[in-house]
JSON list of C-alpha atoms in Angstrom, two decimals:
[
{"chain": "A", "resi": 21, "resn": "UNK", "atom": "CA", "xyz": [-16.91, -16.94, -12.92]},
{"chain": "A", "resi": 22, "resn": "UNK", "atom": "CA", "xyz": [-18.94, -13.87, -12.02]},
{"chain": "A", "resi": 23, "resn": "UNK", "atom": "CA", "xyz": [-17.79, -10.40, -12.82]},
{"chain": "A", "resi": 24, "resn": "UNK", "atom": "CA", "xyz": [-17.49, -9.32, -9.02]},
{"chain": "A", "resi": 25, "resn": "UNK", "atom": "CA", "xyz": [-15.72, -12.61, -8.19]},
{"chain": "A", "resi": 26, "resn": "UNK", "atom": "CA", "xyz": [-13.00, -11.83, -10.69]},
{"chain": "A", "resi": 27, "resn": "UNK", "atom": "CA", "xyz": [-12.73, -8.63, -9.77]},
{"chain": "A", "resi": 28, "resn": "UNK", "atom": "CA", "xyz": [-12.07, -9.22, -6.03]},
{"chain": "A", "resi": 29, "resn": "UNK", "atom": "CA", "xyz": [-9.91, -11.47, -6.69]},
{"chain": "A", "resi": 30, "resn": "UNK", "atom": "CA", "xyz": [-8.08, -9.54, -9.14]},
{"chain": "A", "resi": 31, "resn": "UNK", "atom": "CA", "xyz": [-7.73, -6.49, -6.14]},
{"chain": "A", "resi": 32, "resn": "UNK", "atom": "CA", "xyz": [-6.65, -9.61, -3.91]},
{"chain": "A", "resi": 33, "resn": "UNK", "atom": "CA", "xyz": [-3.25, -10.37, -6.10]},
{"chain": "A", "resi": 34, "resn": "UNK", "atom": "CA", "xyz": [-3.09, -6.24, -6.21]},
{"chain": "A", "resi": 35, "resn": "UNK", "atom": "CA", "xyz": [-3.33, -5.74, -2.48]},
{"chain": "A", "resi": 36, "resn": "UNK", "atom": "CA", "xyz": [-0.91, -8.98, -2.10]},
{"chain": "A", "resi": 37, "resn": "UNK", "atom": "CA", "xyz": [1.16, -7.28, -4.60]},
{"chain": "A", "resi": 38, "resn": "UNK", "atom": "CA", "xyz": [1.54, -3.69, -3.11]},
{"chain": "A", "resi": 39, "resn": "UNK", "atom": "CA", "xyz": [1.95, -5.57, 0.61]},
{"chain": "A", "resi": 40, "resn": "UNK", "atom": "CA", "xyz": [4.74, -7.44, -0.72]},
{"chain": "A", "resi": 41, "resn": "UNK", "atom": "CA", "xyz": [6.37, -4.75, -2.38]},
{"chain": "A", "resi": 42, "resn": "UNK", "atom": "CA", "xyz": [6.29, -1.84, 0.57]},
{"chain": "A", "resi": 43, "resn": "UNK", "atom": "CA", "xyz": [6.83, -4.85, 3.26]},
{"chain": "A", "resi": 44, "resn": "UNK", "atom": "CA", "xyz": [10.80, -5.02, 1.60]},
{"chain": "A", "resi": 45, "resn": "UNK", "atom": "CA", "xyz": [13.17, -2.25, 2.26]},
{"chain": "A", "resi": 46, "resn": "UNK", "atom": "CA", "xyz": [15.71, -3.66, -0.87]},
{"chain": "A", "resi": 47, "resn": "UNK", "atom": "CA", "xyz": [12.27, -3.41, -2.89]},
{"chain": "A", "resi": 48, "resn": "UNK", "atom": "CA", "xyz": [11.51, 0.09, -2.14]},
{"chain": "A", "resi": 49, "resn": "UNK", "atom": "CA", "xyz": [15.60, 1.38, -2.67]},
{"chain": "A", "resi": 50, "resn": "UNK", "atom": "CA", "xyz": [15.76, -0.45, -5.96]},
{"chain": "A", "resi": 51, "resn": "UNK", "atom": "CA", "xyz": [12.51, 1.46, -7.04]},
{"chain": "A", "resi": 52, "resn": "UNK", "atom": "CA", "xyz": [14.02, 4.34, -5.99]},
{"chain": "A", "resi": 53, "resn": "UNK", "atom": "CA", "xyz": [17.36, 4.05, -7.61]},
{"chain": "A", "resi": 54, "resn": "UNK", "atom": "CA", "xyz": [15.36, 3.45, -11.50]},
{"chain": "A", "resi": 55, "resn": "UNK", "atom": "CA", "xyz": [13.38, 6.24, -10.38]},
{"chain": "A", "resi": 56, "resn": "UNK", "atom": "CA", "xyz": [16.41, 8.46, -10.28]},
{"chain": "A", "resi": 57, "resn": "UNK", "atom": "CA", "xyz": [17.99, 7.48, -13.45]},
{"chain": "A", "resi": 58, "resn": "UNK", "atom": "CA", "xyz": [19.97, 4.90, -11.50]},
{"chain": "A", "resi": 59, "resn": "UNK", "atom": "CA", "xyz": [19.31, 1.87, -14.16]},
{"chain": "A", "resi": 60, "resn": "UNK", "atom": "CA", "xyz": [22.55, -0.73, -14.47]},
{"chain": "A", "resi": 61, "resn": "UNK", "atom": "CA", "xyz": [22.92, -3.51, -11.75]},
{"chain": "A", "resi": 62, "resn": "UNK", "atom": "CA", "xyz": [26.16, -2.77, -10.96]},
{"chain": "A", "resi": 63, "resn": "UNK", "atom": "CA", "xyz": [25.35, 1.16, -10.42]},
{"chain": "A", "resi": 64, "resn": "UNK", "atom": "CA", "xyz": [22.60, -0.08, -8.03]},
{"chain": "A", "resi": 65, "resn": "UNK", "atom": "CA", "xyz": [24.51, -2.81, -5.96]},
{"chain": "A", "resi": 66, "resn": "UNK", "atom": "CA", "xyz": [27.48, 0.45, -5.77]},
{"chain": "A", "resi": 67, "resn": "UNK", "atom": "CA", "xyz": [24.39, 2.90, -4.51]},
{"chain": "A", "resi": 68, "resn": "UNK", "atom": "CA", "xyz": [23.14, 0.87, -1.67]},
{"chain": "A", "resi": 69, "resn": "UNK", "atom": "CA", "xyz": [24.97, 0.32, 1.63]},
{"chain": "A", "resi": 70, "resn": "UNK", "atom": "CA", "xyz": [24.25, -3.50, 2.67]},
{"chain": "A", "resi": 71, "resn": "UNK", "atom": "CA", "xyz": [22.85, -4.40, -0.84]},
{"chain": "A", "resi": 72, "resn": "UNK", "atom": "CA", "xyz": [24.41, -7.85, -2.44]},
{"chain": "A", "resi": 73, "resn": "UNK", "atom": "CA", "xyz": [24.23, -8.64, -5.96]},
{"chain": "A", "resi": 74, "resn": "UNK", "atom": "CA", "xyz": [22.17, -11.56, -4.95]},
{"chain": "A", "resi": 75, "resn": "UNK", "atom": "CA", "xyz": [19.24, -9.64, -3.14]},
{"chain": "A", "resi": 76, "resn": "UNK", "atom": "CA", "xyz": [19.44, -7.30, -6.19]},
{"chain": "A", "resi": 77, "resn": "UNK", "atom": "CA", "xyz": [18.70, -9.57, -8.35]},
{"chain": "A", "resi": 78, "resn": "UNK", "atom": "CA", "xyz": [15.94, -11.57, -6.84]},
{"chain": "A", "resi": 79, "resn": "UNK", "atom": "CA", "xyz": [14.52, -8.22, -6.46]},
{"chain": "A", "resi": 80, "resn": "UNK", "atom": "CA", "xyz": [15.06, -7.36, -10.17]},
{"chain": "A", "resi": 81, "resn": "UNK", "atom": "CA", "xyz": [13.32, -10.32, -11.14]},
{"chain": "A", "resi": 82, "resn": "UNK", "atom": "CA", "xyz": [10.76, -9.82, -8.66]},
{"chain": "A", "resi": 83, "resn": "UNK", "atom": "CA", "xyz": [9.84, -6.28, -10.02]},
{"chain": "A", "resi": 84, "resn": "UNK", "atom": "CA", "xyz": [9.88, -7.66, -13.65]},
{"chain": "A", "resi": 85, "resn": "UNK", "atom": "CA", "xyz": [7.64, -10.62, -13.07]},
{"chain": "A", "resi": 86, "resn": "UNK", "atom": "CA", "xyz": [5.34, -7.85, -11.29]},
{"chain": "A", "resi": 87, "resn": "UNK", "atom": "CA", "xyz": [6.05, -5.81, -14.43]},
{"chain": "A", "resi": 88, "resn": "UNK", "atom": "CA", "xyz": [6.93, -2.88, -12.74]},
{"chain": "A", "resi": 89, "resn": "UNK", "atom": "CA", "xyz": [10.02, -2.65, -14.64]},
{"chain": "A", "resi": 90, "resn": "UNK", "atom": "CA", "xyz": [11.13, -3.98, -17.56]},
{"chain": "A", "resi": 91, "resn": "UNK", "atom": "CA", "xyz": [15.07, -5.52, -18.49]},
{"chain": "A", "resi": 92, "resn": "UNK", "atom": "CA", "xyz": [16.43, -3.82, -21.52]},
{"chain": "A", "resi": 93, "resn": "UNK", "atom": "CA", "xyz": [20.26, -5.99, -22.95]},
{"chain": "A", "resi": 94, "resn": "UNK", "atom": "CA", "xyz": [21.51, -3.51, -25.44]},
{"chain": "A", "resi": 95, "resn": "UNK", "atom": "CA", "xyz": [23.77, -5.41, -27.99]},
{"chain": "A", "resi": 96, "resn": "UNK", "atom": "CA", "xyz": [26.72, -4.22, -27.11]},
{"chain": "A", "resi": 97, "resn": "UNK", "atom": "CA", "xyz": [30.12, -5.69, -26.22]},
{"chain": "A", "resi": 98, "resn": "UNK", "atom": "CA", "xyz": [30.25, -6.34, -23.05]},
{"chain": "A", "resi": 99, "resn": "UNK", "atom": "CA", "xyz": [26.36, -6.17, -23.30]},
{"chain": "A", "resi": 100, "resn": "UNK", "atom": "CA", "xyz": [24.57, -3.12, -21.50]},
{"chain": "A", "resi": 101, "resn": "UNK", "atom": "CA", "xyz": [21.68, -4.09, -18.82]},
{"chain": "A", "resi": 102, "resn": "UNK", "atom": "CA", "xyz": [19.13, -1.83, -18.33]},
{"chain": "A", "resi": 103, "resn": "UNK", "atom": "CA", "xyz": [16.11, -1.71, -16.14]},
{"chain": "A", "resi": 104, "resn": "UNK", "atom": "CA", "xyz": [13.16, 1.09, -16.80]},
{"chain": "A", "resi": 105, "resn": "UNK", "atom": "CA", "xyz": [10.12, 1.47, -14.45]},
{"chain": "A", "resi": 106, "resn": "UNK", "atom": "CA", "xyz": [6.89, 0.09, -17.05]},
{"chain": "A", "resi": 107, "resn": "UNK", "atom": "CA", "xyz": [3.90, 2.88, -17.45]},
{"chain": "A", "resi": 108, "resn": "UNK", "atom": "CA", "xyz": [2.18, 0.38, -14.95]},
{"chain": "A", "resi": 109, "resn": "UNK", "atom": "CA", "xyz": [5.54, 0.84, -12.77]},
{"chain": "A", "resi": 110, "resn": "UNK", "atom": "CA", "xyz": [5.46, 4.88, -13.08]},
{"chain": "A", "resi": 111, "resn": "UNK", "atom": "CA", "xyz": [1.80, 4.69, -11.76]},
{"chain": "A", "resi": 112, "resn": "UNK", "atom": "CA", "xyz": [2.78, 2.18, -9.26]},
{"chain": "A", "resi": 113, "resn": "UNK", "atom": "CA", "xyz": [5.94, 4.05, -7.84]},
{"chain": "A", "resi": 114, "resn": "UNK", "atom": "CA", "xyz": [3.05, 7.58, -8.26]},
{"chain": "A", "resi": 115, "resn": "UNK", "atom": "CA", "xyz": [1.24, 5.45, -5.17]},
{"chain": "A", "resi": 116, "resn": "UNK", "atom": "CA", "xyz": [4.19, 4.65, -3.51]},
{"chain": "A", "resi": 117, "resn": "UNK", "atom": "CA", "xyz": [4.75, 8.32, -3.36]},
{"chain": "A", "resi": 118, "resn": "UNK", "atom": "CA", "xyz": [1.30, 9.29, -2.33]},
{"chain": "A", "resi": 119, "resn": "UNK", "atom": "CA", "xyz": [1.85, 7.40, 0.65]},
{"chain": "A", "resi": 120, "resn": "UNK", "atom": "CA", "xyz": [4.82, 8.89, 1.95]},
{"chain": "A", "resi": 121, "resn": "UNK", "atom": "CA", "xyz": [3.59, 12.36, 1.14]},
{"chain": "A", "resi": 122, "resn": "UNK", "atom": "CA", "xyz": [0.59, 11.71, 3.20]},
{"chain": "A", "resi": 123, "resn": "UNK", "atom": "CA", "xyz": [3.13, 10.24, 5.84]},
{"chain": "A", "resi": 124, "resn": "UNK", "atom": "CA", "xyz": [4.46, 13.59, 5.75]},
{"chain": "A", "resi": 125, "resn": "UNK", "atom": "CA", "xyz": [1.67, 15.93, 6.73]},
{"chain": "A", "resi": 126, "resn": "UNK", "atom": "CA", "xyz": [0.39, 13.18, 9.22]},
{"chain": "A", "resi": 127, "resn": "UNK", "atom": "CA", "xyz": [4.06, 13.52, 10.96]},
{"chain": "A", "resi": 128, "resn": "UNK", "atom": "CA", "xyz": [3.64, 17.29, 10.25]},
{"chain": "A", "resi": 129, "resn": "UNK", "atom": "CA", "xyz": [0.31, 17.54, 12.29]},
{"chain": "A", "resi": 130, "resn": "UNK", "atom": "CA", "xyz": [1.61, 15.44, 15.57]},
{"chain": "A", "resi": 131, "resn": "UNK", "atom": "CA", "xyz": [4.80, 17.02, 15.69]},
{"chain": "B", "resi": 68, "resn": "UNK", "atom": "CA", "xyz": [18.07, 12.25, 15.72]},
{"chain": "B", "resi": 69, "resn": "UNK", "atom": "CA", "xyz": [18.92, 13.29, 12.15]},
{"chain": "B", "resi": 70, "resn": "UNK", "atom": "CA", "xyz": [16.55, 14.94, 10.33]},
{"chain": "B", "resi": 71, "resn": "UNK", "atom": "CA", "xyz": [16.73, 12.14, 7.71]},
{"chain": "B", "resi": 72, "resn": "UNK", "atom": "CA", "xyz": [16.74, 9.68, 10.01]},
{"chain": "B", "resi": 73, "resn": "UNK", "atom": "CA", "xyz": [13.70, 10.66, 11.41]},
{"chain": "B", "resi": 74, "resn": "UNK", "atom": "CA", "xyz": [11.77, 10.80, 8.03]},
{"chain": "B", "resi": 75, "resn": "UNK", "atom": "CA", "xyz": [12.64, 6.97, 7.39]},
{"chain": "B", "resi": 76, "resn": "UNK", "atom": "CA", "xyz": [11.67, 5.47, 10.56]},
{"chain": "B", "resi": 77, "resn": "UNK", "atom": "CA", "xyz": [8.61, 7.33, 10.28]},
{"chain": "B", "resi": 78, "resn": "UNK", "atom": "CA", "xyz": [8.13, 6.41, 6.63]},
{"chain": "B", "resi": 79, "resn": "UNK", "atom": "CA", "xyz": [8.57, 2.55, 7.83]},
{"chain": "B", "resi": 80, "resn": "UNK", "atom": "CA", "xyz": [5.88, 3.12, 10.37]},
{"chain": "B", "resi": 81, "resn": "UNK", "atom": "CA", "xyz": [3.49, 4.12, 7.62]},
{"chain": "B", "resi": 82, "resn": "UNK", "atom": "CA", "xyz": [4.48, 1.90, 5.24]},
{"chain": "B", "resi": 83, "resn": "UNK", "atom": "CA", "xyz": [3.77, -0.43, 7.91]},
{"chain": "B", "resi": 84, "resn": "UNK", "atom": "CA", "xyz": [0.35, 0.78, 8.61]},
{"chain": "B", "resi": 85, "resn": "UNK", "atom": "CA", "xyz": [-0.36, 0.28, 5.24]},
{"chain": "B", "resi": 86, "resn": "UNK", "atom": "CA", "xyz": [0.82, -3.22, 4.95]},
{"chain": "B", "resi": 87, "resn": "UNK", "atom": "CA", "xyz": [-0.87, -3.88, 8.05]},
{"chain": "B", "resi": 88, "resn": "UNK", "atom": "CA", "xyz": [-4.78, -2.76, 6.48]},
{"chain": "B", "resi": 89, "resn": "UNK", "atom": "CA", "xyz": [-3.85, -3.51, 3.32]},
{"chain": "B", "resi": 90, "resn": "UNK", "atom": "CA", "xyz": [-3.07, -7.38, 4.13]},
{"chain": "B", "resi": 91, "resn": "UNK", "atom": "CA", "xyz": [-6.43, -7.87, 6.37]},
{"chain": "B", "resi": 92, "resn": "UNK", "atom": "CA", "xyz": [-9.42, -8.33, 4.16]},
{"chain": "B", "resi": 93, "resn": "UNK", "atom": "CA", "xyz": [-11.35, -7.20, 7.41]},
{"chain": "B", "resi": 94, "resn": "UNK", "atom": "CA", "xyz": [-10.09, -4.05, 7.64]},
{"chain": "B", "resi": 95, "resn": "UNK", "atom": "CA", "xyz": [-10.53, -3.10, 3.97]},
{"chain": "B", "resi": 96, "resn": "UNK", "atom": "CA", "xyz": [-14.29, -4.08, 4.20]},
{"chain": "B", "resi": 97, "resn": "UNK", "atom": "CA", "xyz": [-14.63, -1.87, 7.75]},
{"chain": "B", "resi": 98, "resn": "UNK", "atom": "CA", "xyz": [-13.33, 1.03, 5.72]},
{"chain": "B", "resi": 99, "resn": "UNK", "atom": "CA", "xyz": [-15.42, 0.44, 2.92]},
{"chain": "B", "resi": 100, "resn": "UNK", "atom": "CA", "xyz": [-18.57, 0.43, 5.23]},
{"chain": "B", "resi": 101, "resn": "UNK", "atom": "CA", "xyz": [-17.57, 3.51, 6.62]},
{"chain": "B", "resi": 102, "resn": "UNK", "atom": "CA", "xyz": [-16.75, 5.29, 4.01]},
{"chain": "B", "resi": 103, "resn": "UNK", "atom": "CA", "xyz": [-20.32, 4.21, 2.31]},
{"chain": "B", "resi": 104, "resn": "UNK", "atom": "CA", "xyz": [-21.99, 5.28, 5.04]},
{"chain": "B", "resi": 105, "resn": "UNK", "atom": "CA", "xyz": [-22.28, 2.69, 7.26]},
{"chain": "B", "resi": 106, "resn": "UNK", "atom": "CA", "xyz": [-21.16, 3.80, 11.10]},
{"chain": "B", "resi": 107, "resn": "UNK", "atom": "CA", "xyz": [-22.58, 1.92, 13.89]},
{"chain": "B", "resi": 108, "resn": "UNK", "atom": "CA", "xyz": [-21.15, -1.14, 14.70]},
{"chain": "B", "resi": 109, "resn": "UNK", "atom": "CA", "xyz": [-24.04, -3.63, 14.92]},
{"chain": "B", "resi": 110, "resn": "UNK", "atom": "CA", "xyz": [-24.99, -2.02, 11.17]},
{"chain": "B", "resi": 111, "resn": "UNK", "atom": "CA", "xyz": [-22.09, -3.16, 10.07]},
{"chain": "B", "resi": 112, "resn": "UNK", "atom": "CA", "xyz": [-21.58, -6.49, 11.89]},
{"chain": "B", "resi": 113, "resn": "UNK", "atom": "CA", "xyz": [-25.22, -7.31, 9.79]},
{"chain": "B", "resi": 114, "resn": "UNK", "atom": "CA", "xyz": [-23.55, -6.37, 6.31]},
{"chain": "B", "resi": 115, "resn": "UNK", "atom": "CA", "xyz": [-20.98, -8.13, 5.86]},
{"chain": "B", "resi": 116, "resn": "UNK", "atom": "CA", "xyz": [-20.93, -12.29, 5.58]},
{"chain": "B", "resi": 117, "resn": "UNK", "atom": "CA", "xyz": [-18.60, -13.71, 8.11]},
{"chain": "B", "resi": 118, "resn": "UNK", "atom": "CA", "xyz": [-17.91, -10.48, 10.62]},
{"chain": "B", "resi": 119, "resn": "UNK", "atom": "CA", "xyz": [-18.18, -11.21, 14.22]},
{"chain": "B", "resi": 120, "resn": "UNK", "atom": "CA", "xyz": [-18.46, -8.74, 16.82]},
{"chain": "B", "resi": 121, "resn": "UNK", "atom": "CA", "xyz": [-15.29, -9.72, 18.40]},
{"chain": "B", "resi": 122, "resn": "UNK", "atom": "CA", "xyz": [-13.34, -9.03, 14.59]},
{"chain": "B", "resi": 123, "resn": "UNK", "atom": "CA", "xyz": [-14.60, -6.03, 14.22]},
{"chain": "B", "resi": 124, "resn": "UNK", "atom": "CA", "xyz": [-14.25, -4.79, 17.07]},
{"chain": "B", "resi": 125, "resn": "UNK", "atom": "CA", "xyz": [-10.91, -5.38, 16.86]},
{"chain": "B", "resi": 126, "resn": "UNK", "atom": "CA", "xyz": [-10.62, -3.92, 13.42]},
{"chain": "B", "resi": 127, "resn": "UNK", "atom": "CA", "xyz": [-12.65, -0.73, 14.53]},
{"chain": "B", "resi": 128, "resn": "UNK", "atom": "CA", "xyz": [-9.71, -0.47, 17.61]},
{"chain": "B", "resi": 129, "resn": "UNK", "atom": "CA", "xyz": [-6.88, -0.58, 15.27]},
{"chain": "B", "resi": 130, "resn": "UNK", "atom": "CA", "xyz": [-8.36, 1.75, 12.80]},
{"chain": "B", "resi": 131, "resn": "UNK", "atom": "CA", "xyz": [-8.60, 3.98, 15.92]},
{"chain": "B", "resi": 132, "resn": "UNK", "atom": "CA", "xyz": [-5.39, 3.42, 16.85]},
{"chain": "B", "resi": 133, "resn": "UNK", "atom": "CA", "xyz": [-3.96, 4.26, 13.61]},
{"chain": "B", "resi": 134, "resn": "UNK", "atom": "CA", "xyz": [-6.46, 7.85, 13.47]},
{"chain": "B", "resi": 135, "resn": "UNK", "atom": "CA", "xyz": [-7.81, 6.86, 10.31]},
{"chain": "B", "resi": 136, "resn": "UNK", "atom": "CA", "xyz": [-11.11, 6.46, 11.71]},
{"chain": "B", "resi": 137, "resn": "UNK", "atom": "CA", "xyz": [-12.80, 8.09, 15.01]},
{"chain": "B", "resi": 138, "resn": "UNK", "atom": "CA", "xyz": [-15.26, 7.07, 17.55]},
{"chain": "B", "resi": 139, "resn": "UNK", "atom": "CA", "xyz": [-18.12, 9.34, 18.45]},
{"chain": "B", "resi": 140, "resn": "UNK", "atom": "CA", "xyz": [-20.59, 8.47, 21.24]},
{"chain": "B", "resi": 141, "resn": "UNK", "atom": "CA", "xyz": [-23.96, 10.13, 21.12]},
{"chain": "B", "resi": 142, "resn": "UNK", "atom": "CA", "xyz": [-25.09, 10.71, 24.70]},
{"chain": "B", "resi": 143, "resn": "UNK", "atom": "CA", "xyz": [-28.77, 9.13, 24.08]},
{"chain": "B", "resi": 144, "resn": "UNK", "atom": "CA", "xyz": [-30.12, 6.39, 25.84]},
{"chain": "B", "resi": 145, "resn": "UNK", "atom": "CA", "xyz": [-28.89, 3.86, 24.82]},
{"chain": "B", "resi": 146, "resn": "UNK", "atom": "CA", "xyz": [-25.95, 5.81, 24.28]},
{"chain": "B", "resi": 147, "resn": "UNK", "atom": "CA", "xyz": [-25.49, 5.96, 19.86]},
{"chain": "B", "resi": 148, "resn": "UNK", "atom": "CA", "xyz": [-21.97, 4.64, 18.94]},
{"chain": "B", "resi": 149, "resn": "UNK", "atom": "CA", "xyz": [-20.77, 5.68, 15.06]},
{"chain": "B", "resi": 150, "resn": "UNK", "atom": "CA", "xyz": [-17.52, 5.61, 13.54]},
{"chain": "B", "resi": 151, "resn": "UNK", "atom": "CA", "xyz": [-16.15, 7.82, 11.37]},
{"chain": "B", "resi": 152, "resn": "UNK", "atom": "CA", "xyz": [-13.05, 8.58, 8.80]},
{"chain": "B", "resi": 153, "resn": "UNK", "atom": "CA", "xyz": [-10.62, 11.37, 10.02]},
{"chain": "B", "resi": 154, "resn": "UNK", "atom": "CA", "xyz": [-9.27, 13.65, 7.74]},
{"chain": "B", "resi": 155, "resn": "UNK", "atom": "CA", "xyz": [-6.10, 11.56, 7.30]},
{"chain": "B", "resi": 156, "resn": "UNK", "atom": "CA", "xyz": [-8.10, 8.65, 6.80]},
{"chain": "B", "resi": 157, "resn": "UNK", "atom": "CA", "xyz": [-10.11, 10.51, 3.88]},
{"chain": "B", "resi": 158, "resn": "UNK", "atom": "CA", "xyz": [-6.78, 10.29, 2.10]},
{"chain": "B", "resi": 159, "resn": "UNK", "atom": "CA", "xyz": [-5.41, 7.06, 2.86]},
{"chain": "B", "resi": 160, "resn": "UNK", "atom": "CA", "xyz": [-8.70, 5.37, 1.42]},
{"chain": "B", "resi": 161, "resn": "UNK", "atom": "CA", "xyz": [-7.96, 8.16, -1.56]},
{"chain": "B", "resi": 162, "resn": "UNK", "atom": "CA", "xyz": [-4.45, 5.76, -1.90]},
{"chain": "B", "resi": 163, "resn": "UNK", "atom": "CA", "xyz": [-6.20, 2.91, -1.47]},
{"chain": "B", "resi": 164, "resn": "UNK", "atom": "CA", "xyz": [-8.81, 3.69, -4.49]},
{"chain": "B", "resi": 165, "resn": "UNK", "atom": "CA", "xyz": [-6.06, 4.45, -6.52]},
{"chain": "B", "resi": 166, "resn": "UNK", "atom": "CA", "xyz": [-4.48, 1.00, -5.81]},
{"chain": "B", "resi": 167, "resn": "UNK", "atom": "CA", "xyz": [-7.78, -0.50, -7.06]},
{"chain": "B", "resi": 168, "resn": "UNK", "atom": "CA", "xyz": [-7.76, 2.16, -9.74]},
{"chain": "B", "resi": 169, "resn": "UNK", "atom": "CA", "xyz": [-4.58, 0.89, -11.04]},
{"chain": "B", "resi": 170, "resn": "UNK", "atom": "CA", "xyz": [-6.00, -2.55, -10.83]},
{"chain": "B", "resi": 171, "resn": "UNK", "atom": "CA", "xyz": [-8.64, -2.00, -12.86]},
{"chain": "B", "resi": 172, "resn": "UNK", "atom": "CA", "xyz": [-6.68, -0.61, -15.55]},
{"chain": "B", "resi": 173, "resn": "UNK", "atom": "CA", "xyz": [-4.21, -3.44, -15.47]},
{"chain": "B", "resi": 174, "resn": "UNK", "atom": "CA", "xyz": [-6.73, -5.82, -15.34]},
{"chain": "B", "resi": 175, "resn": "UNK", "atom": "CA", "xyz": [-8.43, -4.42, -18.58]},
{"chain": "B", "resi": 176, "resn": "UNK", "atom": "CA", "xyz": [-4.89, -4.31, -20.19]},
{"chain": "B", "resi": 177, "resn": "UNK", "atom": "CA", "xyz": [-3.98, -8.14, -19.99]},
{"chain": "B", "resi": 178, "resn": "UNK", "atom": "CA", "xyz": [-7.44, -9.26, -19.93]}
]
């Protein structure tokens, strides 16, 4: 495979993965909640209005398997979940808020 | 309307926009011909494999629509069309960059 051919398609899955991401509301709260030191399922599923454990969870996975975030089960008894956002993740969720910054001024400047 | 309620519709709308260029692989290469310099339409209908006039012209429309780029027509004869990034859509190709950015470095980290 040539260089530019794996590149593209390597900013393909990217593209596919940001879409996919920003496209889902429970996606964008769950981010939101980690961001804010909210990290235990059941503090999330308690934070959001409308949010089932179920969603949450296909979520969490989702976010993993994009390794965004990253489970942490501390040993304890009943064991402690955690999820963290990944140094990818902090850069990721750094985006996230670049676009709703520039959101802001845009709405700023047509108001 | 609440303040905050406000704020998140219009956040949904650009998060939308976003989604919306970010998920058509003609849009992305309209913006990247632009941004590199290349403005009139029939220059850019010849550079890229696969464009038809009636795509891009429809890309070129939305990109209007959405003020990231704007039309200019020179009054020669015949009359010079170019298109051009606004100010907001300097920054939103800044975001997308930095999603490619991000890519890269990801790439290079699980390669």
């Amino acid at each position: 495979m040539h260089a530019k051919e794996k590149k593209n398609r390597s900013n393909d899955a990217m593209f596919r993965m940001v879409e996919d991401i920003i496209g889902c509301k429970w996606s964008l709260s769950v981010l939101n909640l980690i961001k804010n030191g909210i990290n235990r399922p059941g503090q999330m599923e308690q934070s959001v209005d409308g949010l089932s454990k179920k969603v949450l969870n296909e979520r969490l996975r989702k976010l993993v398997r994009y390794r965004i975030v990253e489970k942490t089960v501390f040993p304890e008894s009943p064991p402690r979940v955690e999820y963290d956002l990944t140094p990818f993740g902090l850069r990721f969720v750094d985006i996230l808020e670049a676009i709703e910054s520039l959101d802001r001024e845009f709405s700023e400047n047509n108001s």
